[in-house]
Short mmCIF file of C-alpha atoms in Angstrom, two decimals:
data_model
loop_
_atom_site.label_atom_id
_atom_site.label_comp_id
_atom_site.label_asym_id
_atom_site.label_seq_id
_atom_site.Cartn_x
_atom_site.Cartn_y
_atom_site.Cartn_z
CA MET J 1 0.29 0.05 -0.16
CA ASN J 2 1.50 3.49 -0.93
CA SER J 3 1.56 6.27 1.98
CA PRO J 4 0.56 9.55 1.09
CA ALA J 5 4.17 10.60 1.12
CA THR J 6 5.37 8.12 -1.65
CA PRO J 7 5.82 9.53 -5.30
CA SER J 8 2.71 8.00 -7.00
CA PRO J 9 2.59 5.50 -9.85
CA ILE J 10 -0.92 6.54 -11.08
CA VAL J 11 -1.20 8.01 -14.47
CA LEU J 12 -2.31 11.55 -14.00
CA VAL J 13 -3.43 12.62 -17.74
CA PRO J 14 -5.19 9.45 -19.45
CA GLY J 15 -4.16 9.23 -22.78
CA ASN J 16 -1.07 11.30 -22.31
CA THR J 17 -2.64 14.03 -24.15
CA LEU J 18 -5.33 16.99 -23.54
CA ILE J 19 -6.73 16.29 -27.24
CA THR J 20 -10.05 15.54 -27.47
CA ALA J 21 -12.53 14.68 -30.34
CA THR J 22 -15.69 16.96 -29.05
CA PRO J 23 -16.31 19.28 -25.82
CA GLU J 24 -17.91 16.44 -24.18
CA ALA J 25 -15.10 14.21 -24.07
CA GLY J 26 -13.31 17.14 -23.18
CA ARG J 27 -15.39 17.71 -20.04
CA HIS J 28 -15.14 13.87 -18.86
CA LEU J 29 -11.13 14.34 -19.32
CA ALA J 30 -11.48 17.23 -17.13
CA VAL J 31 -13.47 15.24 -14.33
CA LYS J 32 -10.92 12.50 -14.36
CA MET J 33 -7.90 14.57 -14.30
CA ALA J 34 -9.41 16.26 -11.14
CA ARG J 35 -10.15 12.79 -9.46
CA LEU J 36 -6.74 11.74 -10.21
CA ILE J 37 -5.10 14.34 -8.57
CA MET J 38 -7.11 13.58 -5.39
CA LYS J 39 -5.92 10.01 -6.01
CA ALA J 40 -2.45 10.68 -6.16
CA THR J 41 -2.66 12.73 -2.81
CA GLN J 42 -4.91 10.12 -1.02
CA PRO J 43 -3.83 6.80 -2.78
CA ASP J 44 -5.77 4.63 -0.20
CA ASP J 45 -9.13 3.38 -2.19
CA ALA J 46 -10.56 3.22 1.36
CA VAL J 47 -10.13 6.54 2.92
CA ARG J 48 -11.84 7.85 -0.53
CA ALA J 49 -14.27 5.84 -0.30
CA LYS J 50 -15.01 6.90 2.88
CA LEU J 51 -14.85 10.91 2.09
CA ARG J 52 -16.57 10.62 -1.26
CA PRO J 53 -20.32 10.68 0.40
CA ALA J 54 -18.56 13.70 2.48
CA TYR J 55 -18.46 15.97 -0.66
CA ALA J 56 -21.41 14.31 -2.72
CA ASP J 57 -23.78 15.96 0.24
CA ASP J 58 -22.25 18.87 1.39
CA PRO J 59 -23.06 21.90 -0.94
CA ALA J 60 -19.74 23.48 -0.41
CA LEU J 61 -17.81 20.81 -1.29
CA LEU J 62 -20.07 20.09 -4.48
CA ILE J 63 -19.38 23.68 -5.63
CA ALA J 64 -15.54 23.40 -4.72
CA ALA J 65 -15.03 19.99 -6.74
CA GLY J 66 -17.01 21.98 -9.74
CA GLN J 67 -14.77 24.59 -9.72
CA THR J 68 -11.73 22.25 -9.88
CA VAL J 69 -13.37 20.72 -13.03
CA ALA J 70 -14.11 24.21 -14.59
CA MET J 71 -10.25 24.80 -13.86
CA GLU J 72 -9.22 21.45 -15.30
CA PHE J 73 -11.66 21.97 -18.44
CA ALA J 74 -10.22 25.84 -19.26
CA THR J 75 -7.01 24.24 -20.09
CA ILE J 76 -8.51 21.40 -21.99
CA ALA J 77 -10.47 23.41 -23.95
CA ALA J 78 -7.75 26.02 -25.03
CA ALA J 79 -5.38 22.61 -25.79
CA ASN J 80 -8.40 21.96 -28.26
CA ASN J 81 -8.47 25.77 -29.53
CA TYR J 82 -12.23 25.10 -28.39
CA TRP J 83 -13.27 22.40 -30.86
CA LYS J 84 -13.61 25.02 -33.30
CA MET R 1 -30.36 4.55 -9.33
CA ASN R 2 -26.30 5.53 -9.95
CA SER R 3 -24.26 5.40 -6.94
CA PRO R 4 -22.17 8.42 -6.67
CA ALA R 5 -19.15 6.07 -7.49
CA THR R 6 -20.73 5.07 -10.93
CA PRO R 7 -19.34 6.53 -13.94
CA SER R 8 -22.31 8.91 -15.00
CA PRO R 9 -24.41 8.71 -18.56
CA ILE R 10 -25.19 12.43 -17.68
CA VAL R 11 -24.55 14.67 -20.72
CA LEU R 12 -22.06 17.43 -19.35
CA VAL R 13 -21.83 19.83 -22.44
CA PRO R 14 -25.17 20.28 -24.00
CA GLY R 15 -25.41 20.10 -27.65
CA ASN R 16 -21.82 19.37 -27.38
CA THR R 17 -20.50 22.60 -28.59
CA LEU R 18 -18.95 25.51 -26.57
CA ILE R 19 -20.36 27.79 -29.37
CA THR R 20 -23.34 29.72 -28.76
CA ALA R 21 -25.38 32.62 -30.74
CA THR R 22 -25.35 35.31 -28.17
CA PRO R 23 -23.38 36.27 -24.77
CA GLU R 24 -26.77 35.64 -23.18
CA ALA R 25 -26.91 32.04 -24.64
CA GLY R 26 -23.38 31.61 -23.76
CA ARG R 27 -24.06 32.65 -19.94
CA HIS R 28 -26.94 29.99 -19.74
CA LEU R 29 -24.63 27.25 -21.09
CA ALA R 30 -22.40 28.27 -18.22
CA VAL R 31 -25.10 27.87 -15.44
CA LYS R 32 -26.17 24.33 -16.87
CA MET R 33 -22.39 23.25 -17.36
CA ALA R 34 -21.65 24.24 -13.54
CA ARG R 35 -24.97 22.58 -12.89
CA LEU R 36 -24.45 18.87 -14.66
CA ILE R 37 -21.10 18.72 -12.87
CA MET R 38 -22.99 18.81 -9.66
CA LYS R 39 -25.35 16.50 -11.17
CA ALA R 40 -22.66 14.08 -12.00
CA THR R 41 -20.94 14.21 -8.58
CA GLN R 42 -24.42 13.88 -6.81
CA PRO R 43 -26.52 11.77 -9.38
CA ASP R 44 -29.50 11.38 -6.89
CA ASP R 45 -32.09 13.83 -7.49
CA ALA R 46 -33.49 13.21 -4.01
CA VAL R 47 -30.33 14.35 -2.40
CA ARG R 48 -29.52 17.37 -4.79
CA ALA R 49 -33.05 18.90 -4.33
CA LYS R 50 -32.58 18.85 -0.54
CA LEU R 51 -29.01 20.11 -0.71
CA ARG R 52 -30.37 23.24 -2.96
CA PRO R 53 -32.33 25.49 -0.42
CA ALA R 54 -28.81 25.27 1.59
CA TYR R 55 -26.90 27.26 -1.18
CA ALA R 56 -29.86 29.33 -2.38
CA ASP R 57 -29.96 30.37 1.47
CA ASP R 58 -26.48 31.02 2.31
CA PRO R 59 -24.76 33.72 1.20
CA ALA R 60 -21.07 32.31 0.88
CA LEU R 61 -22.67 29.34 -1.03
CA LEU R 62 -24.24 31.70 -3.55
CA ILE R 63 -21.56 33.73 -4.23
CA ALA R 64 -19.20 30.48 -4.80
CA ALA R 65 -21.82 29.13 -7.05
CA GLY R 66 -21.59 32.55 -8.81
CA GLN R 67 -17.69 32.33 -8.82
CA THR R 68 -18.41 28.87 -10.69
CA VAL R 69 -20.68 30.14 -13.50
CA ALA R 70 -17.61 33.07 -13.97
CA MET R 71 -15.00 30.22 -14.61
CA GLU R 72 -17.39 28.02 -16.96
CA PHE R 73 -18.06 31.37 -18.80
CA ALA R 74 -14.36 32.70 -18.94
CA THR R 75 -14.32 29.55 -21.50
CA ILE R 76 -17.12 29.78 -23.28
CA ALA R 77 -16.61 33.53 -23.69
CA ALA R 78 -12.78 32.68 -25.25
CA ALA R 79 -14.50 29.88 -27.28
CA ASN R 80 -17.01 32.45 -28.83
CA ASN R 81 -14.18 34.83 -29.54
CA TYR R 82 -16.02 37.21 -27.01
CA TRP R 83 -19.06 37.19 -29.73
CA LYS R 84 -17.34 40.23 -31.29
CA MET Q 1 -43.22 33.51 -7.31
CA ASN Q 2 -40.22 31.80 -8.95
CA SER Q 3 -39.11 28.81 -6.83
CA PRO Q 4 -35.03 28.14 -7.05
CA ALA Q 5 -35.58 25.22 -9.14
CA THR Q 6 -37.57 26.71 -11.99
CA PRO Q 7 -35.42 28.06 -14.72
CA SER Q 8 -34.69 31.76 -14.46
CA PRO Q 9 -36.24 34.40 -17.07
CA ILE Q 10 -33.78 36.87 -15.45
CA VAL Q 11 -31.78 38.56 -18.30
CA LEU Q 12 -28.34 37.56 -17.22
CA VAL Q 13 -25.94 39.59 -19.56
CA PRO Q 14 -27.73 42.96 -19.94
CA GLY Q 15 -27.51 44.51 -23.47
CA ASN Q 16 -26.42 40.51 -24.36
CA THR Q 17 -23.12 42.10 -25.34
CA LEU Q 18 -19.96 41.94 -23.43
CA ILE Q 19 -18.69 45.14 -25.30
CA THR Q 20 -18.90 48.26 -23.63
CA ALA Q 21 -17.59 51.80 -24.00
CA THR Q 22 -14.98 52.27 -21.47
CA PRO Q 23 -13.15 50.04 -18.60
CA GLU Q 24 -15.57 52.03 -15.97
CA ALA Q 25 -18.51 51.06 -17.76
CA GLY Q 26 -16.95 47.37 -17.98
CA ARG Q 27 -16.39 47.39 -14.29
CA HIS Q 28 -20.08 47.83 -13.85
CA LEU Q 29 -21.24 45.32 -15.95
CA ALA Q 30 -18.98 43.06 -14.37
CA VAL Q 31 -21.03 44.25 -11.13
CA LYS Q 32 -24.32 43.28 -12.59
CA MET Q 33 -23.15 40.06 -14.34
CA ALA Q 34 -22.37 38.46 -10.75
CA ARG Q 35 -25.51 40.28 -9.19
CA LEU Q 36 -27.80 38.64 -11.81
CA ILE Q 37 -26.10 35.14 -11.49
CA MET Q 38 -27.38 35.26 -7.72
CA LYS Q 39 -30.71 36.34 -8.46
CA ALA Q 40 -30.82 33.74 -10.75
CA THR Q 41 -29.95 31.06 -8.24
CA GLN Q 42 -32.12 32.98 -5.65
CA PRO Q 43 -34.93 34.74 -7.49
CA ASP Q 44 -37.04 35.38 -4.09
CA ASP Q 45 -36.22 39.00 -3.88
CA ALA Q 46 -37.01 39.14 -0.39
CA VAL Q 47 -34.58 36.28 0.41
CA ARG Q 48 -31.68 38.18 -1.32
CA ALA Q 49 -32.83 41.32 0.84
CA LYS Q 50 -32.10 39.21 3.69
CA LEU Q 51 -29.10 37.86 2.77
CA ARG Q 52 -27.32 41.27 1.29
CA PRO Q 53 -26.64 42.46 4.85
CA ALA Q 54 -24.74 39.11 5.72
CA TYR Q 55 -22.30 39.60 3.10
CA ALA Q 56 -22.07 43.37 3.14
CA ASP Q 57 -21.16 42.98 7.12
CA ASP Q 58 -18.87 40.10 6.62
CA PRO Q 59 -15.15 40.81 5.50
CA ALA Q 60 -15.11 37.11 4.13
CA LEU Q 61 -18.29 37.39 2.34
CA LEU Q 62 -17.00 41.23 1.14
CA ILE Q 63 -13.54 39.62 -0.09
CA ALA Q 64 -15.37 36.80 -2.02
CA ALA Q 65 -17.89 39.11 -3.77
CA GLY Q 66 -14.86 40.97 -5.06
CA GLN Q 67 -13.13 38.11 -6.39
CA THR Q 68 -16.14 37.34 -8.39
CA VAL Q 69 -16.53 40.84 -10.07
CA ALA Q 70 -12.62 40.42 -10.42
CA MET Q 71 -13.24 37.19 -12.32
CA GLU Q 72 -16.28 38.67 -14.49
CA PHE Q 73 -13.83 41.62 -15.15
CA ALA Q 74 -10.97 39.68 -16.47
CA THR Q 75 -13.85 37.91 -19.36
CA ILE Q 76 -15.13 41.52 -20.20
CA ALA Q 77 -11.80 43.15 -20.49
CA ALA Q 78 -10.46 40.35 -22.66
CA ALA Q 79 -13.44 40.83 -24.62
CA ASN Q 80 -12.80 44.80 -24.99
CA ASN Q 81 -9.17 44.22 -25.91
CA TYR Q 82 -8.61 45.78 -22.66
CA TRP Q 83 -9.91 49.08 -24.10
CA LYS Q 84 -6.77 49.90 -26.19
CA MET C 1 -26.15 58.08 3.34
CA ASN C 2 -26.27 55.08 0.58
CA SER C 3 -27.74 51.64 1.40
CA PRO C 4 -25.74 48.65 -0.01
CA ALA C 5 -28.87 48.28 -2.13
CA THR C 6 -28.42 51.71 -3.95
CA PRO C 7 -26.77 51.76 -7.15
CA SER C 8 -23.17 53.37 -6.03
CA PRO C 9 -21.51 56.68 -7.49
CA ILE C 10 -18.51 55.33 -6.52
CA VAL C 11 -15.40 55.38 -9.28
CA LEU C 12 -14.64 51.64 -9.93
CA VAL C 13 -11.37 52.53 -12.28
CA PRO C 14 -9.48 55.35 -11.60
CA GLY C 15 -8.79 57.23 -14.53
CA ASN C 16 -11.09 55.18 -16.42
CA THR C 17 -8.03 52.97 -17.94
CA LEU C 18 -6.18 49.81 -17.07
CA ILE C 19 -3.11 51.30 -18.60
CA THR C 20 -0.39 51.98 -16.39
CA ALA C 21 3.36 53.48 -16.86
CA THR C 22 4.82 50.78 -14.73
CA PRO C 23 4.25 47.15 -13.24
CA GLU C 24 4.71 49.10 -9.90
CA ALA C 25 1.84 51.42 -10.70
CA GLY C 26 -0.29 48.56 -12.09
CA ARG C 27 0.04 46.82 -8.90
CA HIS C 28 -1.60 49.75 -7.06
CA LEU C 29 -4.14 50.13 -9.64
CA ALA C 30 -5.05 46.45 -8.84
CA VAL C 31 -5.31 47.17 -4.70
CA LYS C 32 -7.24 50.12 -5.93
CA MET C 33 -9.91 48.36 -7.88
CA ALA C 34 -10.10 45.48 -5.54
CA ARG C 35 -11.03 48.06 -2.44
CA LEU C 36 -13.29 49.93 -4.46
CA ILE C 37 -15.36 46.81 -5.15
CA MET C 38 -15.72 46.62 -1.69
CA LYS C 39 -16.32 50.04 -1.11
CA ALA C 40 -19.43 49.70 -3.79
CA THR C 41 -20.74 46.39 -1.86
CA GLN C 42 -20.47 48.24 1.50
CA PRO C 43 -20.54 52.38 0.85
CA ASP C 44 -20.93 52.83 4.40
CA ASP C 45 -17.44 54.12 6.00
CA ALA C 46 -18.24 53.64 9.13
CA VAL C 47 -18.95 49.62 8.54
CA ARG C 48 -15.80 49.08 6.57
CA ALA C 49 -13.57 51.00 9.25
CA LYS C 50 -14.93 48.45 11.70
CA LEU C 51 -14.35 45.59 9.04
CA ARG C 52 -10.61 46.49 8.32
CA PRO C 53 -9.06 45.12 11.11
CA ALA C 54 -10.95 41.80 10.95
CA TYR C 55 -8.83 40.92 7.38
CA ALA C 56 -5.85 42.64 8.15
CA ASP C 57 -5.26 40.59 11.40
CA ASP C 58 -6.58 37.10 10.32
CA PRO C 59 -4.10 35.12 8.05
CA ALA C 60 -7.11 33.54 5.77
CA LEU C 61 -8.40 37.07 5.01
CA LEU C 62 -5.18 38.48 4.54
CA ILE C 63 -4.83 35.45 2.01
CA ALA C 64 -7.84 35.95 0.09
CA ALA C 65 -7.72 39.82 0.02
CA GLY C 66 -4.18 38.89 -2.06
CA GLN C 67 -5.93 36.53 -4.11
CA THR C 68 -7.76 39.43 -5.33
CA VAL C 69 -5.20 41.79 -5.86
CA ALA C 70 -3.52 38.58 -7.87
CA MET C 71 -6.67 38.36 -9.90
CA GLU C 72 -6.97 42.08 -10.74
CA PHE C 73 -3.34 42.47 -11.32
CA ALA C 74 -3.50 39.68 -14.08
CA THR C 75 -6.00 41.50 -16.03
CA ILE C 76 -3.73 45.23 -15.52
CA ALA C 77 -0.72 42.99 -16.70
CA ALA C 78 -2.57 41.44 -19.71
CA ALA C 79 -3.82 44.97 -20.77
CA ASN C 80 -0.34 46.42 -20.54
CA ASN C 81 1.29 43.32 -22.35
CA TYR C 82 2.99 42.93 -19.36
CA TRP C 83 5.19 46.22 -19.60
CA LYS C 84 7.35 44.57 -22.19
CA MET Y 1 17.03 24.38 11.11
CA ASN Y 2 15.37 27.17 8.74
CA SER Y 3 12.61 29.54 10.84
CA PRO Y 4 9.52 30.37 7.88
CA ALA Y 5 10.61 33.97 7.97
CA THR Y 6 14.44 32.73 6.42
CA PRO Y 7 14.43 32.94 2.60
CA SER Y 8 14.48 29.32 1.55
CA PRO Y 9 16.90 27.80 -0.56
CA ILE Y 10 14.67 25.00 -1.78
CA VAL Y 11 14.57 24.89 -5.42
CA LEU Y 12 11.06 26.05 -6.33
CA VAL Y 13 11.41 24.98 -10.24
CA PRO Y 14 13.02 21.60 -10.44
CA GLY Y 15 15.05 21.58 -13.74
CA ASN Y 16 14.17 25.69 -14.01
CA THR Y 17 12.18 24.79 -17.11
CA LEU Y 18 8.30 24.90 -17.59
CA ILE Y 19 8.98 22.83 -20.57
CA THR Y 20 8.13 18.90 -20.39
CA ALA Y 21 8.19 16.17 -23.07
CA THR Y 22 4.63 15.61 -22.21
CA PRO Y 23 1.37 16.41 -20.66
CA GLU Y 24 1.97 13.28 -18.04
CA ALA Y 25 5.35 15.03 -17.34
CA GLY Y 26 3.59 18.44 -16.81
CA ARG Y 27 1.03 17.72 -14.56
CA HIS Y 28 3.98 16.00 -12.30
CA LEU Y 29 5.53 19.06 -13.17
CA ALA Y 30 2.66 20.63 -11.49
CA VAL Y 31 2.12 18.40 -8.51
CA LYS Y 32 6.02 18.98 -7.68
CA MET Y 33 5.68 23.03 -7.84
CA ALA Y 34 2.67 23.10 -5.78
CA ARG Y 35 4.30 20.87 -2.93
CA LEU Y 36 7.61 22.92 -3.25
CA ILE Y 37 5.83 26.22 -2.09
CA MET Y 38 4.51 24.71 0.48
CA LYS Y 39 7.75 23.51 1.47
CA ALA Y 40 9.04 26.86 1.16
CA THR Y 41 6.54 28.40 3.17
CA GLN Y 42 6.70 25.60 6.10
CA PRO Y 43 10.41 24.35 5.71
CA ASP Y 44 10.37 22.22 8.89
CA ASP Y 45 10.06 18.78 7.41
CA ALA Y 46 8.38 17.68 11.07
CA VAL Y 47 5.48 20.06 10.55
CA ARG Y 48 4.95 19.03 7.20
CA ALA Y 49 4.92 15.54 7.70
CA LYS Y 50 2.23 16.31 10.89
CA LEU Y 51 0.02 18.39 8.66
CA ARG Y 52 0.23 15.60 5.37
CA PRO Y 53 -2.41 13.25 7.05
CA ALA Y 54 -4.74 16.71 7.78
CA TYR Y 55 -5.12 17.62 4.43
CA ALA Y 56 -5.06 13.93 2.79
CA ASP Y 57 -7.96 12.81 4.75
CA ASP Y 58 -10.42 15.87 5.08
CA PRO Y 59 -12.23 16.45 1.74
CA ALA Y 60 -12.11 20.12 1.60
CA LEU Y 61 -8.69 20.33 1.75
CA LEU Y 62 -7.87 17.39 -1.09
CA ILE Y 63 -10.16 19.69 -3.24
CA ALA Y 64 -8.31 22.69 -2.48
CA ALA Y 65 -5.21 21.07 -3.17
CA GLY Y 66 -6.54 19.73 -6.41
CA GLN Y 67 -7.17 23.20 -7.23
CA THR Y 68 -3.47 24.38 -6.98
CA VAL Y 69 -2.26 21.64 -9.21
CA ALA Y 70 -4.98 22.77 -11.58
CA MET Y 71 -3.73 26.40 -11.34
CA GLU Y 72 -0.02 25.49 -11.73
CA PHE Y 73 -0.77 23.08 -14.76
CA ALA Y 74 -2.65 26.00 -16.55
CA THR Y 75 0.26 27.49 -16.71
CA ILE Y 76 2.60 24.62 -17.76
CA ALA Y 77 0.43 23.24 -20.39
CA ALA Y 78 0.45 27.12 -22.00
CA ALA Y 79 4.21 27.06 -21.38
CA ASN Y 80 4.37 23.94 -23.75
CA ASN Y 81 1.68 25.10 -26.23
CA TYR Y 82 -0.62 22.36 -24.95
CA TRP Y 83 1.61 19.55 -26.23
CA LYS Y 84 0.20 19.99 -29.58
CA MET N 1 4.22 53.59 12.30
CA ASN N 2 1.70 53.08 9.61
CA SER N 3 -1.96 52.25 10.20
CA PRO N 4 -3.61 49.95 7.77
CA ALA N 5 -5.73 52.58 6.45
CA THR N 6 -2.76 54.59 5.46
CA PRO N 7 -1.51 54.44 1.73
CA SER N 8 1.80 52.06 1.98
CA PRO N 9 5.03 53.42 0.88
CA ILE N 10 6.38 49.59 0.32
CA VAL N 11 7.23 48.50 -3.10
CA LEU N 12 5.05 46.06 -4.66
CA VAL N 13 6.85 44.92 -7.62
CA PRO N 14 10.51 44.24 -6.88
CA GLY N 15 12.70 45.93 -9.34
CA ASN N 16 9.49 47.17 -10.92
CA THR N 17 9.34 44.23 -13.74
CA LEU N 18 7.96 41.27 -14.27
CA ILE N 19 10.74 39.89 -16.67
CA THR N 20 12.98 37.41 -15.22
CA ALA N 21 16.37 35.71 -16.14
CA THR N 22 14.76 32.29 -15.25
CA PRO N 23 11.44 30.38 -14.28
CA GLU N 24 13.04 29.89 -10.70
CA ALA N 25 13.77 33.77 -10.47
CA GLY N 26 10.39 33.87 -11.79
CA ARG N 27 8.80 31.84 -8.77
CA HIS N 28 10.84 33.96 -6.40
CA LEU N 29 9.32 36.98 -7.50
CA ALA N 30 5.90 35.34 -7.51
CA VAL N 31 6.44 34.62 -3.97
CA LYS N 32 7.94 37.98 -2.98
CA MET N 33 4.82 40.02 -4.70
CA ALA N 34 2.34 37.79 -2.59
CA ARG N 35 4.02 38.42 0.42
CA LEU N 36 4.21 42.57 -0.38
CA ILE N 37 0.49 42.50 -0.88
CA MET N 38 0.17 41.15 2.61
CA LYS N 39 2.78 43.37 3.92
CA ALA N 40 0.67 46.13 2.37
CA THR N 41 -2.45 45.37 4.07
CA GLN N 42 -0.99 44.45 7.29
CA PRO N 43 1.97 46.78 7.35
CA ASP N 44 2.96 46.20 11.00
CA ASP N 45 5.82 43.74 11.35
CA ALA N 46 4.65 42.67 14.87
CA VAL N 47 1.19 41.75 14.12
CA ARG N 48 2.66 39.83 10.67
CA ALA N 49 5.31 37.99 12.80
CA LYS N 50 2.09 36.79 15.02
CA LEU N 51 -0.08 35.63 12.03
CA ARG N 52 2.99 33.94 10.37
CA PRO N 53 2.91 30.89 12.08
CA ALA N 54 -0.87 30.86 11.99
CA TYR N 55 -0.59 29.98 8.08
CA ALA N 56 2.38 28.15 8.06
CA ASP N 57 0.89 25.39 10.51
CA ASP N 58 -2.43 25.22 8.84
CA PRO N 59 -3.08 23.18 6.03
CA ALA N 60 -5.91 25.48 4.89
CA LEU N 61 -3.89 28.39 4.68
CA LEU N 62 -0.97 26.67 3.23
CA ILE N 63 -2.71 25.66 0.46
CA ALA N 64 -4.30 28.68 0.10
CA ALA N 65 -1.06 30.51 0.24
CA GLY N 66 0.31 28.52 -2.53
CA GLN N 67 -2.70 29.21 -4.73
CA THR N 68 -1.75 32.98 -4.66
CA VAL N 69 1.77 32.29 -5.56
CA ALA N 70 0.46 29.98 -8.20
CA MET N 71 -1.95 32.89 -9.33
CA GLU N 72 0.82 35.55 -9.79
CA PHE N 73 3.29 33.20 -11.27
CA ALA N 74 0.95 32.52 -14.03
CA THR N 75 1.18 36.36 -14.69
CA ILE N 76 4.85 36.51 -14.55
CA ALA N 77 5.25 33.32 -16.72
CA ALA N 78 3.11 34.87 -19.25
CA ALA N 79 5.15 38.24 -18.81
CA ASN N 80 8.19 35.97 -20.04
CA ASN N 81 6.67 33.94 -22.80
CA TYR N 82 7.25 31.23 -20.31
CA TRP N 83 10.98 31.69 -20.92
CA LYS N 84 10.67 29.78 -24.10
#
């Protein structure tokens, strides 16, 4: 089991590219990248499973989680020249 | 019923495009995208319905929700070259 | 009376444009757009009137409200090519 | 006396321009613009004077106030093409 | 032992470049840069070790830490022209 | 002694330029600019010295301080065309 202090072998950018076919796919990548950083910070699956209900039921955390996705998506959208 | 851990089949970018006819339509898309991420994180309609009054009546959460929209709108506005 | 769950008929971008004559007018548009999102999230005038003193008297909320304006203004300023 | 609900006659962008001679002047403009938004939201000088010690003595609020300046400065720096 | 007030000799940008071969490497650089700033602010290894479980087990802090990485990554991705 | 309400004579941008020789130097400038804004807001050295342990020992404040540096660095990196 990894301790939080150990560099994580977790893949942080699935597919190793920011380029996606569509905005919808880009949005899904943003969600995944946001989750993978949390997984790298807290690699223990059992702890993360215990924390998940906390932020899915707390409006402040739900909003904060949404802001993370918005930030990741801004970068992905720019990478894809906004799919224009 | 989806559990929060299941990948959501929810559409995250309505119309699968960031391009809108007007700034007003872009702003509405920003609101929708912000809400759909919260729906993907907490897909249980009953739980979200219970959380909604919490952030609509709490000034800190109202401001935070507004910041999420501002972030999404920044990306949408850039995608539309600011409707110039 | 609108309930928070009803899609709002509120205009979110006054004049349906991000273009303004001056930086001062752009800053006022940023303030208005930030307020209109809060109005769309909480359309009940009486509830908003009750919440207003809370954030005008709380330094954390005053700062957060200022950050929302800064975010909206960044987009408006870019749309106007910084009024150069 | 203005009530918080009255549209403020406060100038929000001193000089009505984002262009400054130097980065130092741009940073001062960022500080002023951040303060003027707080003044527009809470125009009562006596209330603001009472709130000021709260954020100058609270590390969380000091950091948040610094983030507002960083946001405003990002826009001003872009407007000045980074004074290059 | 460094006190927090002493300018830190810690390297803040490993390799002294924002350029990376891949998005995955860029994401790892974002994580490192975010951690190194925390190390520069709190150089005492023992204190940081004590703080680490706090944010790895607290969903609000996990999300906030993820937002820091998103911010650093936005800059790194732009520096690499999004690895296009 | 300056009171927090007095305009500060503190230099906010050391060297009055955002241009640095390297990313490492740019990161140090970001740290300095973030600290100088806090100094301008709370110019009393004794108060700041008392506040410093608070944020160096509090994971939420450490993360928030890191986010300020990330914001300032984004601007400095753009000013230097990412040192490419």
